[in-house]
Amino acid sequence: MAGIYIHVPFCYTRCSYCDFYKTTDQQFKDEYIKALCKEIELNRSFLLNEDIQTIYFGGGTPSTIKVEEITVIIKAIKKHSSLKHLQEFTLEINPDDVSDEYIGGLVDLGVDRLSMGIQSFYDVHLRKMNRRHNAKQAKEAIRIAKENGITNLSIDLIYGLPYMTFEEWERNVQMAIESGVQHISAYHLTFEKGTLYYDYLKKGKLQEVPEESSVKQFDYLVKELSCAGFEHYEISNFSLPGLESKHNSNYWTGQKYLGLGPSAHAFDGKNRSWNVRDVRKYITALEGNETYFEKEELKEIDRYNELIMLGLRTKYGFNMSLLDGFNTTICTFFNKELKRQISSNNVMLEDGFCKVADNRKMITDRIISDFFFVDED
Ligand code: SF4
């Protein structure tokens, strides 16, 4: 069981909060596609040997490339993999790129799931975030996607925006529910180094929202989506029953995946690798048959910390049977921390899984970091 992630690094503009690897320079698209096809060729043994179940085009903005270009990429993959067990084919799309023709082309190609960057249904928020679309386009894009046969549609929302009132957040959540989508990803705004918002924070032009406001917005989101029939299956992700993102669920359960494109990460079950975070360097390296990625074997501590992080973020929790192969120091540390977290009512045990308690979900990151094993040597 394995997935393929393809990073499309092109965006037309930069959103104020975004720290994903991207470029607004569109001139390298042709070379990028060629380099990507070459990278696919170099990874033919992975494609030949693994059962590919999910494909995910992320970015950047995958919808900046044409259906014909995506077709070229898929053809390159199909040279080495029949994709006969493919269960999910997702593409991230921006609302302003949506048209009947574009969605129709994607559906013909086999795309069966879209992840749409809506972020808010308020023009004022969208302008402040430097998004290209407006609220009207957001609603229209959802309608077009549904009318053209997308039955598994996910939208992204952002909360914890310094200029968003609680009433506006309530309305955003209600509009997301009323839009009839099957999946909602909701992320709290973070101020990442290198973004415009990080500079604003440092200069005092923006402030982080108080923790009580974040908790109130998160609690409202969880309560309303649950009433609307959504399952809260990962800290930031909600889906109608059976429509969890298979691709992301595979990450969270430690499955293998191939990462293609600049900045993409990969995991082969033992080693992690990550591609150079620069589209020009990526193209030059592939053209010149040079190395375009770095690789490291995961140490035992890293593997433990990763399993903790991924497991505790999901509704299933951390599968404690996974501790079997770990050394005594790590297991003793885990058991001691487990007792402490249970006595604080932060986590609970269920059928061999350690899960974050429902009323502690907002502090999941804090709980995870308490469970992290730090090597003091
Ligand atoms: S949020 Fe998406 S569209 Fe905006 S800059 Fe980042 S990758 Fe590009």
mmCIF file of C-alpha atoms and ligand atoms in Angstrom:
data_model
loop_
_atom_site.group_PDB
_atom_site.id
_atom_site.type_symbol
_atom_site.label_atom_id
_atom_site.label_comp_id
_atom_site.label_asym_id
_atom_site.label_seq_id
_atom_site.Cartn_x
_atom_site.Cartn_y
_atom_site.Cartn_z
ATOM 1 C CA MET A 1 0.000 0.000 0.000
ATOM 2 C CA ALA A 2 1.559 3.334 -1.008
ATOM 3 C CA GLY A 3 0.750 6.852 -2.140
ATOM 4 C CA ILE A 4 2.189 9.382 -4.541
ATOM 5 C CA TYR A 5 2.458 13.074 -3.667
ATOM 6 C CA ILE A 6 3.216 15.535 -6.480
ATOM 7 C CA HIS A 7 4.211 19.065 -5.529
ATOM 8 C CA VAL A 8 3.215 21.750 -8.034
ATOM 9 C CA PRO A 9 5.109 24.833 -6.843
ATOM 10 C CA PHE A 10 3.420 27.544 -8.913
ATOM 11 C CA CYS A 11 1.096 30.206 -7.459
ATOM 12 C CA TYR A 12 -0.110 33.409 -9.109
ATOM 13 C CA THR A 13 0.211 35.405 -5.886
ATOM 14 C CA ARG A 14 1.500 34.844 -2.350
ATOM 15 C CA CYS A 15 -0.994 34.492 0.457
ATOM 16 C CA SER A 16 0.057 36.474 3.510
ATOM 17 C CA TYR A 17 0.247 33.498 5.884
ATOM 18 C CA CYS A 18 1.646 30.764 3.614
ATOM 19 C CA ASP A 19 5.009 29.107 4.128
ATOM 20 C CA PHE A 20 4.621 26.220 1.657
ATOM 21 C CA TYR A 21 7.277 26.108 -1.005
ATOM 22 C CA LYS A 22 6.024 28.029 -4.057
ATOM 23 C CA THR A 23 7.068 30.460 -6.752
ATOM 24 C CA THR A 24 5.022 33.115 -8.520
ATOM 25 C CA ASP A 25 7.333 32.825 -11.537
ATOM 26 C CA GLN A 26 5.388 30.817 -14.119
ATOM 27 C CA GLN A 27 8.144 30.620 -16.754
ATOM 28 C CA PHE A 28 9.528 27.229 -15.689
ATOM 29 C CA LYS A 29 6.360 25.188 -16.094
ATOM 30 C CA ASP A 30 7.467 23.275 -19.202
ATOM 31 C CA GLU A 31 10.880 22.420 -17.735
ATOM 32 C CA TYR A 32 9.217 21.514 -14.440
ATOM 33 C CA ILE A 33 6.920 18.992 -16.168
ATOM 34 C CA LYS A 34 9.899 17.485 -18.012
ATOM 35 C CA ALA A 35 11.948 17.262 -14.813
ATOM 36 C CA LEU A 36 8.999 15.706 -12.985
ATOM 37 C CA CYS A 37 8.633 13.040 -15.700
ATOM 38 C CA LYS A 38 12.332 12.318 -15.356
ATOM 39 C CA GLU A 39 11.968 11.993 -11.579
ATOM 40 C CA ILE A 40 9.089 9.555 -12.145
ATOM 41 C CA GLU A 41 11.353 7.539 -14.451
ATOM 42 C CA LEU A 42 14.093 7.477 -11.797
ATOM 43 C CA ASN A 43 11.581 6.096 -9.306
ATOM 44 C CA ARG A 44 10.247 3.364 -11.607
ATOM 45 C CA SER A 45 11.229 0.582 -9.197
ATOM 46 C CA PHE A 46 8.994 2.109 -6.478
ATOM 47 C CA LEU A 47 6.144 2.317 -8.991
ATOM 48 C CA LEU A 48 6.704 -1.208 -10.236
ATOM 49 C CA ASN A 49 6.918 -2.747 -6.770
ATOM 50 C CA GLU A 50 4.343 -0.845 -4.754
ATOM 51 C CA ASP A 51 0.601 -1.034 -4.843
ATOM 52 C CA ILE A 52 -0.342 2.608 -5.486
ATOM 53 C CA GLN A 53 -3.604 3.474 -3.770
ATOM 54 C CA THR A 54 -3.606 7.248 -3.672
ATOM 55 C CA ILE A 55 -2.368 10.133 -5.807
ATOM 56 C CA TYR A 56 -2.324 13.644 -4.398
ATOM 57 C CA PHE A 57 -1.431 16.817 -6.317
ATOM 58 C CA GLY A 58 -0.587 19.501 -3.731
ATOM 59 C CA GLY A 59 1.181 22.787 -3.804
ATOM 60 C CA GLY A 60 1.631 25.579 -4.447
ATOM 61 C CA THR A 61 -1.403 25.594 -6.664
ATOM 62 C CA PRO A 62 -1.842 22.456 -8.773
ATOM 63 C CA SER A 63 -4.677 24.152 -10.643
ATOM 64 C CA THR A 64 -2.121 26.524 -12.223
ATOM 65 C CA ILE A 65 -1.225 23.687 -14.579
ATOM 66 C CA LYS A 66 -3.434 22.539 -17.439
ATOM 67 C CA VAL A 67 -5.332 19.260 -17.611
ATOM 68 C CA GLU A 68 -3.094 18.313 -20.576
ATOM 69 C CA GLU A 69 -0.010 18.801 -18.382
ATOM 70 C CA ILE A 70 -1.481 16.701 -15.579
ATOM 71 C CA THR A 71 -2.258 14.061 -18.210
ATOM 72 C CA VAL A 72 1.424 13.989 -19.234
ATOM 73 C CA ILE A 73 2.412 13.393 -15.582
ATOM 74 C CA ILE A 74 -0.144 10.608 -15.120
ATOM 75 C CA LYS A 75 0.969 8.956 -18.364
ATOM 76 C CA ALA A 76 4.560 8.969 -17.088
ATOM 77 C CA ILE A 77 3.404 7.209 -13.906
ATOM 78 C CA LYS A 78 1.292 4.705 -15.864
ATOM 79 C CA LYS A 79 4.366 3.603 -17.814
ATOM 80 C CA HIS A 80 5.431 1.794 -14.630
ATOM 81 C CA SER A 81 2.263 1.301 -12.615
ATOM 82 C CA SER A 82 -1.114 0.119 -13.802
ATOM 83 C CA LEU A 83 -2.773 2.112 -10.992
ATOM 84 C CA LYS A 84 -5.344 -0.663 -10.947
ATOM 85 C CA HIS A 85 -5.728 -0.408 -7.165
ATOM 86 C CA LEU A 86 -5.994 3.363 -7.108
ATOM 87 C CA GLN A 87 -8.615 4.327 -4.514
ATOM 88 C CA GLU A 88 -8.328 8.093 -4.409
ATOM 89 C CA PHE A 89 -7.016 10.779 -6.760
ATOM 90 C CA THR A 90 -6.985 14.236 -5.188
ATOM 91 C CA LEU A 91 -6.034 17.606 -6.605
ATOM 92 C CA GLU A 92 -5.802 20.847 -4.639
ATOM 93 C CA ILE A 93 -7.573 23.628 -6.481
ATOM 94 C CA ASN A 94 -8.098 27.339 -5.970
ATOM 95 C CA PRO A 95 -11.664 28.614 -6.448
ATOM 96 C CA ASP A 96 -10.634 31.130 -9.112
ATOM 97 C CA ASP A 97 -9.260 28.338 -11.322
ATOM 98 C CA VAL A 98 -12.550 26.437 -11.343
ATOM 99 C CA SER A 99 -14.529 26.194 -14.577
ATOM 100 C CA ASP A 100 -16.842 23.561 -16.105
ATOM 101 C CA GLU A 101 -14.159 22.765 -18.643
ATOM 102 C CA TYR A 102 -11.314 22.395 -16.133
ATOM 103 C CA ILE A 103 -13.282 20.232 -13.692
ATOM 104 C CA GLY A 104 -14.698 18.157 -16.574
ATOM 105 C CA GLY A 105 -11.146 17.507 -17.806
ATOM 106 C CA LEU A 106 -9.978 16.488 -14.340
ATOM 107 C CA VAL A 107 -12.897 14.102 -13.892
ATOM 108 C CA ASP A 108 -12.171 12.530 -17.298
ATOM 109 C CA LEU A 109 -8.611 12.011 -16.148
ATOM 110 C CA GLY A 110 -9.778 10.147 -13.046
ATOM 111 C CA VAL A 111 -9.602 12.863 -10.391
ATOM 112 C CA ASP A 112 -12.308 11.918 -7.885
ATOM 113 C CA ARG A 113 -11.536 14.256 -5.005
ATOM 114 C CA LEU A 114 -10.835 17.999 -4.899
ATOM 115 C CA SER A 115 -9.395 19.960 -2.034
ATOM 116 C CA MET A 116 -10.429 23.568 -2.455
ATOM 117 C CA GLY A 117 -8.687 26.482 -0.716
ATOM 118 C CA ILE A 118 -11.754 28.470 0.347
ATOM 119 C CA GLN A 119 -10.332 29.747 3.706
ATOM 120 C CA SER A 120 -13.260 32.131 4.401
ATOM 121 C CA PHE A 121 -16.574 33.196 2.922
ATOM 122 C CA TYR A 122 -15.869 36.870 3.779
ATOM 123 C CA ASP A 123 -14.331 39.158 1.151
ATOM 124 C CA VAL A 124 -12.674 41.266 3.816
ATOM 125 C CA HIS A 125 -10.793 38.236 5.225
ATOM 126 C CA LEU A 126 -9.835 37.014 1.759
ATOM 127 C CA ARG A 127 -8.440 40.419 0.821
ATOM 128 C CA LYS A 128 -6.416 40.639 4.016
ATOM 129 C CA MET A 129 -4.994 37.145 3.379
ATOM 130 C CA ASN A 130 -4.160 38.201 -0.198
ATOM 131 C CA ARG A 131 -6.243 35.387 -1.631
ATOM 132 C CA ARG A 132 -7.083 35.794 -5.330
ATOM 133 C CA HIS A 133 -10.717 34.761 -5.075
ATOM 134 C CA ASN A 134 -13.699 36.410 -3.432
ATOM 135 C CA ALA A 135 -16.614 34.931 -1.485
ATOM 136 C CA LYS A 136 -18.889 34.812 -4.550
ATOM 137 C CA GLN A 137 -16.281 32.850 -6.514
ATOM 138 C CA ALA A 138 -15.861 30.460 -3.580
ATOM 139 C CA LYS A 139 -19.571 29.549 -3.588
ATOM 140 C CA GLU A 140 -19.646 29.366 -7.365
ATOM 141 C CA ALA A 141 -16.593 27.075 -7.452
ATOM 142 C CA ILE A 142 -18.240 24.631 -5.035
ATOM 143 C CA ARG A 143 -21.378 24.584 -7.192
ATOM 144 C CA ILE A 144 -19.409 23.985 -10.408
ATOM 145 C CA ALA A 145 -17.336 21.194 -8.853
ATOM 146 C CA LYS A 146 -20.477 19.407 -7.646
ATOM 147 C CA GLU A 147 -22.328 19.873 -10.925
ATOM 148 C CA ASN A 148 -19.414 18.365 -12.801
ATOM 149 C CA GLY A 149 -19.425 15.130 -10.872
ATOM 150 C CA ILE A 150 -17.119 15.740 -7.890
ATOM 151 C CA THR A 151 -18.781 13.805 -5.070
ATOM 152 C CA ASN A 152 -15.879 14.013 -2.652
ATOM 153 C CA LEU A 153 -15.138 17.682 -2.167
ATOM 154 C CA SER A 154 -13.013 19.051 0.638
ATOM 155 C CA ILE A 155 -12.674 22.702 1.566
ATOM 156 C CA ASP A 156 -10.100 24.451 3.749
ATOM 157 C CA LEU A 157 -11.049 27.060 6.333
ATOM 158 C CA ILE A 158 -8.792 29.204 8.527
ATOM 159 C CA TYR A 159 -9.664 30.269 12.058
ATOM 160 C CA GLY A 160 -7.790 32.264 14.669
ATOM 161 C CA LEU A 161 -7.540 35.217 12.256
ATOM 162 C CA PRO A 162 -6.822 38.358 14.311
ATOM 163 C CA TYR A 163 -9.439 40.382 12.443
ATOM 164 C CA MET A 164 -12.224 37.774 12.424
ATOM 165 C CA THR A 165 -15.080 38.090 14.937
ATOM 166 C CA PHE A 166 -16.599 35.036 16.564
ATOM 167 C CA GLU A 167 -19.868 35.745 14.706
ATOM 168 C CA GLU A 168 -17.995 35.696 11.400
ATOM 169 C CA TRP A 169 -16.428 32.355 12.310
ATOM 170 C CA GLU A 170 -19.878 30.973 13.200
ATOM 171 C CA ARG A 171 -21.134 32.088 9.796
ATOM 172 C CA ASN A 172 -18.120 30.577 8.008
ATOM 173 C CA VAL A 173 -18.734 27.216 9.682
ATOM 174 C CA GLN A 174 -22.451 27.351 8.854
ATOM 175 C CA MET A 175 -21.769 28.258 5.228
ATOM 176 C CA ALA A 176 -19.298 25.385 4.954
ATOM 177 C CA ILE A 177 -21.964 22.980 6.233
ATOM 178 C CA GLU A 178 -24.681 24.453 3.983
ATOM 179 C CA SER A 179 -22.375 24.194 0.953
ATOM 180 C CA GLY A 180 -22.905 20.415 1.010
ATOM 181 C CA VAL A 181 -19.211 19.434 0.897
ATOM 182 C CA GLN A 182 -18.098 16.049 2.218
ATOM 183 C CA HIS A 183 -14.880 17.073 3.957
ATOM 184 C CA ILE A 184 -13.645 20.139 5.837
ATOM 185 C CA SER A 185 -10.073 20.893 6.902
ATOM 186 C CA ALA A 186 -9.845 23.736 9.404
ATOM 187 C CA TYR A 187 -6.474 25.171 10.395
ATOM 188 C CA HIS A 188 -5.634 27.724 13.043
ATOM 189 C CA LEU A 189 -3.574 30.610 11.654
ATOM 190 C CA THR A 190 0.097 30.269 12.532
ATOM 191 C CA PHE A 191 2.716 32.944 12.020
ATOM 192 C CA GLU A 192 5.489 31.198 10.108
ATOM 193 C CA LYS A 193 8.882 32.771 9.569
ATOM 194 C CA GLY A 194 9.272 34.116 6.034
ATOM 195 C CA THR A 195 5.606 35.071 5.630
ATOM 196 C CA LEU A 196 4.154 38.559 5.466
ATOM 197 C CA TYR A 197 2.088 37.869 8.579
ATOM 198 C CA TYR A 198 5.202 36.917 10.516
ATOM 199 C CA ASP A 199 6.684 40.337 9.692
ATOM 200 C CA TYR A 200 3.431 41.997 10.696
ATOM 201 C CA LEU A 201 3.508 40.148 14.006
ATOM 202 C CA LYS A 202 7.104 41.205 14.669
ATOM 203 C CA LYS A 203 6.277 44.823 13.795
ATOM 204 C CA GLY A 204 3.173 44.804 15.988
ATOM 205 C CA LYS A 205 0.822 45.264 12.998
ATOM 206 C CA LEU A 206 -0.979 42.006 13.877
ATOM 207 C CA GLN A 207 -1.492 40.193 17.158
ATOM 208 C CA GLU A 208 -2.129 36.526 17.835
ATOM 209 C CA VAL A 209 -5.673 35.888 19.057
ATOM 210 C CA PRO A 210 -5.981 35.098 22.780
ATOM 211 C CA GLU A 211 -6.043 31.375 23.602
ATOM 212 C CA GLU A 212 -9.650 31.603 24.929
ATOM 213 C CA SER A 213 -10.787 32.873 21.503
ATOM 214 C CA SER A 214 -8.988 30.031 19.700
ATOM 215 C CA VAL A 215 -10.535 27.467 22.036
ATOM 216 C CA LYS A 216 -14.012 29.005 21.625
ATOM 217 C CA GLN A 217 -13.723 28.908 17.811
ATOM 218 C CA PHE A 218 -12.383 25.350 17.811
ATOM 219 C CA ASP A 219 -15.100 24.124 20.205
ATOM 220 C CA TYR A 220 -17.776 25.712 18.048
ATOM 221 C CA LEU A 221 -16.341 24.091 14.917
ATOM 222 C CA VAL A 222 -16.196 20.633 16.509
ATOM 223 C CA LYS A 223 -19.713 20.882 17.968
ATOM 224 C CA GLU A 224 -21.396 22.182 14.813
ATOM 225 C CA LEU A 225 -19.673 19.785 12.433
ATOM 226 C CA SER A 226 -20.484 16.870 14.686
ATOM 227 C CA CYS A 227 -24.191 17.911 14.730
ATOM 228 C CA ALA A 228 -24.046 18.075 10.918
ATOM 229 C CA GLY A 229 -22.834 14.463 10.740
ATOM 230 C CA PHE A 230 -19.092 15.040 10.252
ATOM 231 C CA GLU A 231 -16.561 12.822 11.988
ATOM 232 C CA HIS A 232 -13.615 14.546 13.615
ATOM 233 C CA TYR A 233 -11.029 12.026 12.451
ATOM 234 C CA GLU A 234 -7.868 14.109 12.772
ATOM 235 C CA ILE A 235 -7.230 17.251 14.781
ATOM 236 C CA SER A 236 -7.771 19.549 11.765
ATOM 237 C CA ASN A 237 -9.914 17.262 9.591
ATOM 238 C CA PHE A 238 -13.601 16.383 9.477
ATOM 239 C CA SER A 239 -15.423 14.159 7.020
ATOM 240 C CA LEU A 240 -18.777 12.594 6.390
ATOM 241 C CA PRO A 241 -18.612 8.886 7.354
ATOM 242 C CA GLY A 242 -16.283 6.886 5.128
ATOM 243 C CA LEU A 243 -14.914 9.934 3.337
ATOM 244 C CA GLU A 244 -11.718 10.553 5.290
ATOM 245 C CA SER A 245 -8.764 11.519 3.099
ATOM 246 C CA LYS A 246 -7.200 8.155 2.306
ATOM 247 C CA HIS A 247 -3.962 9.762 1.203
ATOM 248 C CA ASN A 248 -3.447 11.689 4.444
ATOM 249 C CA SER A 249 -4.677 8.764 6.556
ATOM 250 C CA ASN A 250 -1.916 6.685 4.970
ATOM 251 C CA TYR A 251 0.665 9.262 6.107
ATOM 252 C CA TRP A 252 -0.723 9.185 9.610
ATOM 253 C CA THR A 253 -0.504 5.409 9.800
ATOM 254 C CA GLY A 254 3.096 5.338 8.572
ATOM 255 C CA GLN A 255 2.548 3.951 5.040
ATOM 256 C CA LYS A 256 5.087 4.454 2.253
ATOM 257 C CA TYR A 257 4.790 7.334 -0.166
ATOM 258 C CA LEU A 258 6.710 8.714 -3.098
ATOM 259 C CA GLY A 259 7.165 12.495 -3.146
ATOM 260 C CA LEU A 260 7.746 14.133 -6.518
ATOM 261 C CA GLY A 261 8.567 17.742 -7.363
ATOM 262 C CA PRO A 262 10.548 20.464 -5.571
ATOM 263 C CA SER A 263 10.309 20.301 -1.748
ATOM 264 C CA ALA A 264 8.320 17.030 -1.833
ATOM 265 C CA HIS A 265 9.045 14.528 0.941
ATOM 266 C CA ALA A 266 9.070 10.755 0.582
ATOM 267 C CA PHE A 267 9.124 7.743 2.900
ATOM 268 C CA ASP A 268 10.050 4.221 1.801
ATOM 269 C CA GLY A 269 9.219 2.496 5.091
ATOM 270 C CA LYS A 270 12.712 3.067 6.494
ATOM 271 C CA ASN A 271 14.197 6.235 5.031
ATOM 272 C CA ARG A 272 12.900 9.764 4.671
ATOM 273 C CA SER A 273 13.989 11.894 1.762
ATOM 274 C CA TRP A 274 13.183 15.409 0.692
ATOM 275 C CA ASN A 275 13.691 17.159 -2.618
ATOM 276 C CA VAL A 276 15.470 20.466 -3.050
ATOM 277 C CA ARG A 277 13.154 23.384 -2.195
ATOM 278 C CA ASP A 278 13.833 25.409 -5.318
ATOM 279 C CA VAL A 279 12.238 24.771 -8.695
ATOM 280 C CA ARG A 280 15.258 26.037 -10.669
ATOM 281 C CA LYS A 281 17.715 23.878 -8.720
ATOM 282 C CA TYR A 282 15.317 20.941 -9.047
ATOM 283 C CA ILE A 283 15.145 21.311 -12.837
ATOM 284 C CA THR A 284 18.901 21.877 -13.226
ATOM 285 C CA ALA A 285 19.742 18.863 -11.071
ATOM 286 C CA LEU A 286 17.406 16.537 -12.961
ATOM 287 C CA GLU A 287 18.586 17.843 -16.345
ATOM 288 C CA GLY A 288 22.198 17.328 -15.335
ATOM 289 C CA ASN A 289 21.680 13.924 -13.692
ATOM 290 C CA GLU A 290 22.735 15.398 -10.352
ATOM 291 C CA THR A 291 21.358 14.758 -6.868
ATOM 292 C CA TYR A 292 18.163 16.655 -6.189
ATOM 293 C CA PHE A 293 17.255 15.276 -2.758
ATOM 294 C CA GLU A 294 18.622 14.510 0.690
ATOM 295 C CA LYS A 295 17.950 11.286 2.519
ATOM 296 C CA GLU A 296 18.256 9.978 6.055
ATOM 297 C CA GLU A 297 17.452 6.750 7.820
ATOM 298 C CA LEU A 298 15.013 7.378 10.639
ATOM 299 C CA LYS A 299 16.584 6.812 14.057
ATOM 300 C CA GLU A 300 14.631 4.882 16.679
ATOM 301 C CA ILE A 301 13.824 8.045 18.639
ATOM 302 C CA ASP A 302 12.632 9.855 15.499
ATOM 303 C CA ARG A 303 10.435 6.907 14.591
ATOM 304 C CA TYR A 304 8.898 6.845 18.093
ATOM 305 C CA ASN A 305 8.293 10.631 18.098
ATOM 306 C CA GLU A 306 6.766 10.472 14.657
ATOM 307 C CA LEU A 307 4.400 7.619 15.550
ATOM 308 C CA ILE A 308 3.327 9.547 18.652
ATOM 309 C CA MET A 309 2.729 12.727 16.688
ATOM 310 C CA LEU A 310 0.815 11.078 13.874
ATOM 311 C CA GLY A 311 -1.205 8.735 16.104
ATOM 312 C CA LEU A 312 -2.313 11.239 18.733
ATOM 313 C CA ARG A 313 -3.568 13.643 16.094
ATOM 314 C CA THR A 314 -6.112 11.101 14.819
ATOM 315 C CA LYS A 315 -9.379 9.819 16.267
ATOM 316 C CA TYR A 316 -7.839 6.318 16.430
ATOM 317 C CA GLY A 317 -5.031 7.432 18.740
ATOM 318 C CA PHE A 318 -1.574 5.931 19.186
ATOM 319 C CA ASN A 319 -1.473 2.178 18.681
ATOM 320 C CA MET A 320 0.507 1.032 21.714
ATOM 321 C CA SER A 321 1.360 -2.319 20.147
ATOM 322 C CA LEU A 322 3.744 -0.331 17.921
ATOM 323 C CA LEU A 323 5.966 0.092 21.003
ATOM 324 C CA ASP A 324 6.901 -3.602 20.826
ATOM 325 C CA GLY A 325 10.014 -3.049 18.758
ATOM 326 C CA PHE A 326 11.329 -0.091 20.768
ATOM 327 C CA ASN A 327 14.069 -0.129 23.402
ATOM 328 C CA THR A 328 13.310 -0.246 27.143
ATOM 329 C CA THR A 329 14.297 3.382 27.784
ATOM 330 C CA ILE A 330 11.715 4.658 25.290
ATOM 331 C CA CYS A 331 9.001 2.251 26.543
ATOM 332 C CA THR A 332 9.627 3.193 30.205
ATOM 333 C CA PHE A 333 9.498 6.873 29.300
ATOM 334 C CA PHE A 334 6.219 6.369 27.400
ATOM 335 C CA ASN A 335 4.572 4.456 30.269
ATOM 336 C CA LYS A 336 5.581 7.075 32.833
ATOM 337 C CA GLU A 337 4.230 9.895 30.657
ATOM 338 C CA LEU A 338 1.074 7.887 29.964
ATOM 339 C CA LYS A 339 0.305 7.647 33.695
ATOM 340 C CA ARG A 340 0.826 11.383 34.111
ATOM 341 C CA GLN A 341 -1.432 12.237 31.145
ATOM 342 C CA ILE A 342 -4.162 9.827 32.301
ATOM 343 C CA SER A 343 -4.159 11.329 35.789
ATOM 344 C CA SER A 344 -4.551 14.794 34.207
ATOM 345 C CA ASN A 345 -7.493 13.413 32.143
ATOM 346 C CA ASN A 346 -5.686 14.448 28.947
ATOM 347 C CA VAL A 347 -5.669 10.993 27.360
ATOM 348 C CA MET A 348 -7.628 7.755 27.687
ATOM 349 C CA LEU A 349 -6.989 4.122 26.781
ATOM 350 C CA GLU A 350 -9.255 2.178 24.452
ATOM 351 C CA ASP A 351 -8.540 -1.276 22.987
ATOM 352 C CA GLY A 352 -4.780 -0.824 23.098
ATOM 353 C CA PHE A 353 -4.871 2.715 21.725
ATOM 354 C CA CYS A 354 -3.961 5.881 23.617
ATOM 355 C CA LYS A 355 -6.292 8.707 22.565
ATOM 356 C CA VAL A 356 -6.503 12.396 23.381
ATOM 357 C CA ALA A 357 -9.700 13.041 25.407
ATOM 358 C CA ASP A 358 -12.391 14.885 23.441
ATOM 359 C CA ASN A 359 -12.330 17.924 25.722
ATOM 360 C CA ARG A 360 -8.523 18.179 25.429
ATOM 361 C CA LYS A 361 -8.281 18.153 21.618
ATOM 362 C CA MET A 362 -7.399 21.838 21.496
ATOM 363 C CA ILE A 363 -4.212 21.133 23.471
ATOM 364 C CA THR A 364 -3.241 18.091 21.387
ATOM 365 C CA ASP A 365 0.058 19.666 20.301
ATOM 366 C CA ARG A 366 1.036 20.257 23.926
ATOM 367 C CA ILE A 367 0.183 16.660 24.873
ATOM 368 C CA ILE A 368 2.161 15.346 21.905
ATOM 369 C CA SER A 369 5.222 17.343 22.884
ATOM 370 C CA ASP A 370 5.004 15.937 26.444
ATOM 371 C CA PHE A 371 5.136 12.426 24.952
ATOM 372 C CA PHE A 372 8.169 13.259 22.789
ATOM 373 C CA PHE A 373 11.335 11.495 23.814
ATOM 374 C CA VAL A 374 14.305 13.853 23.841
ATOM 375 C CA ASP A 375 17.741 12.295 23.622
ATOM 376 C CA GLU A 376 19.898 14.151 26.143
ATOM 377 C CA ASP A 377 23.237 12.896 24.769
HETATM 378 S S1 SF4 B 1 -1.894 29.286 0.383
HETATM 379 FE FE1 SF4 B 1 -1.866 28.114 -1.525
HETATM 380 S S2 SF4 B 1 -2.326 29.658 -3.103
HETATM 381 FE FE2 SF4 B 1 -1.699 30.789 -1.306
HETATM 382 S S3 SF4 B 1 0.500 31.123 -1.596
HETATM 383 FE FE3 SF4 B 1 0.248 29.272 -0.359
HETATM 384 S S4 SF4 B 1 0.304 27.611 -1.784
HETATM 385 FE FE4 SF4 B 1 -0.089 29.478 -2.975
#
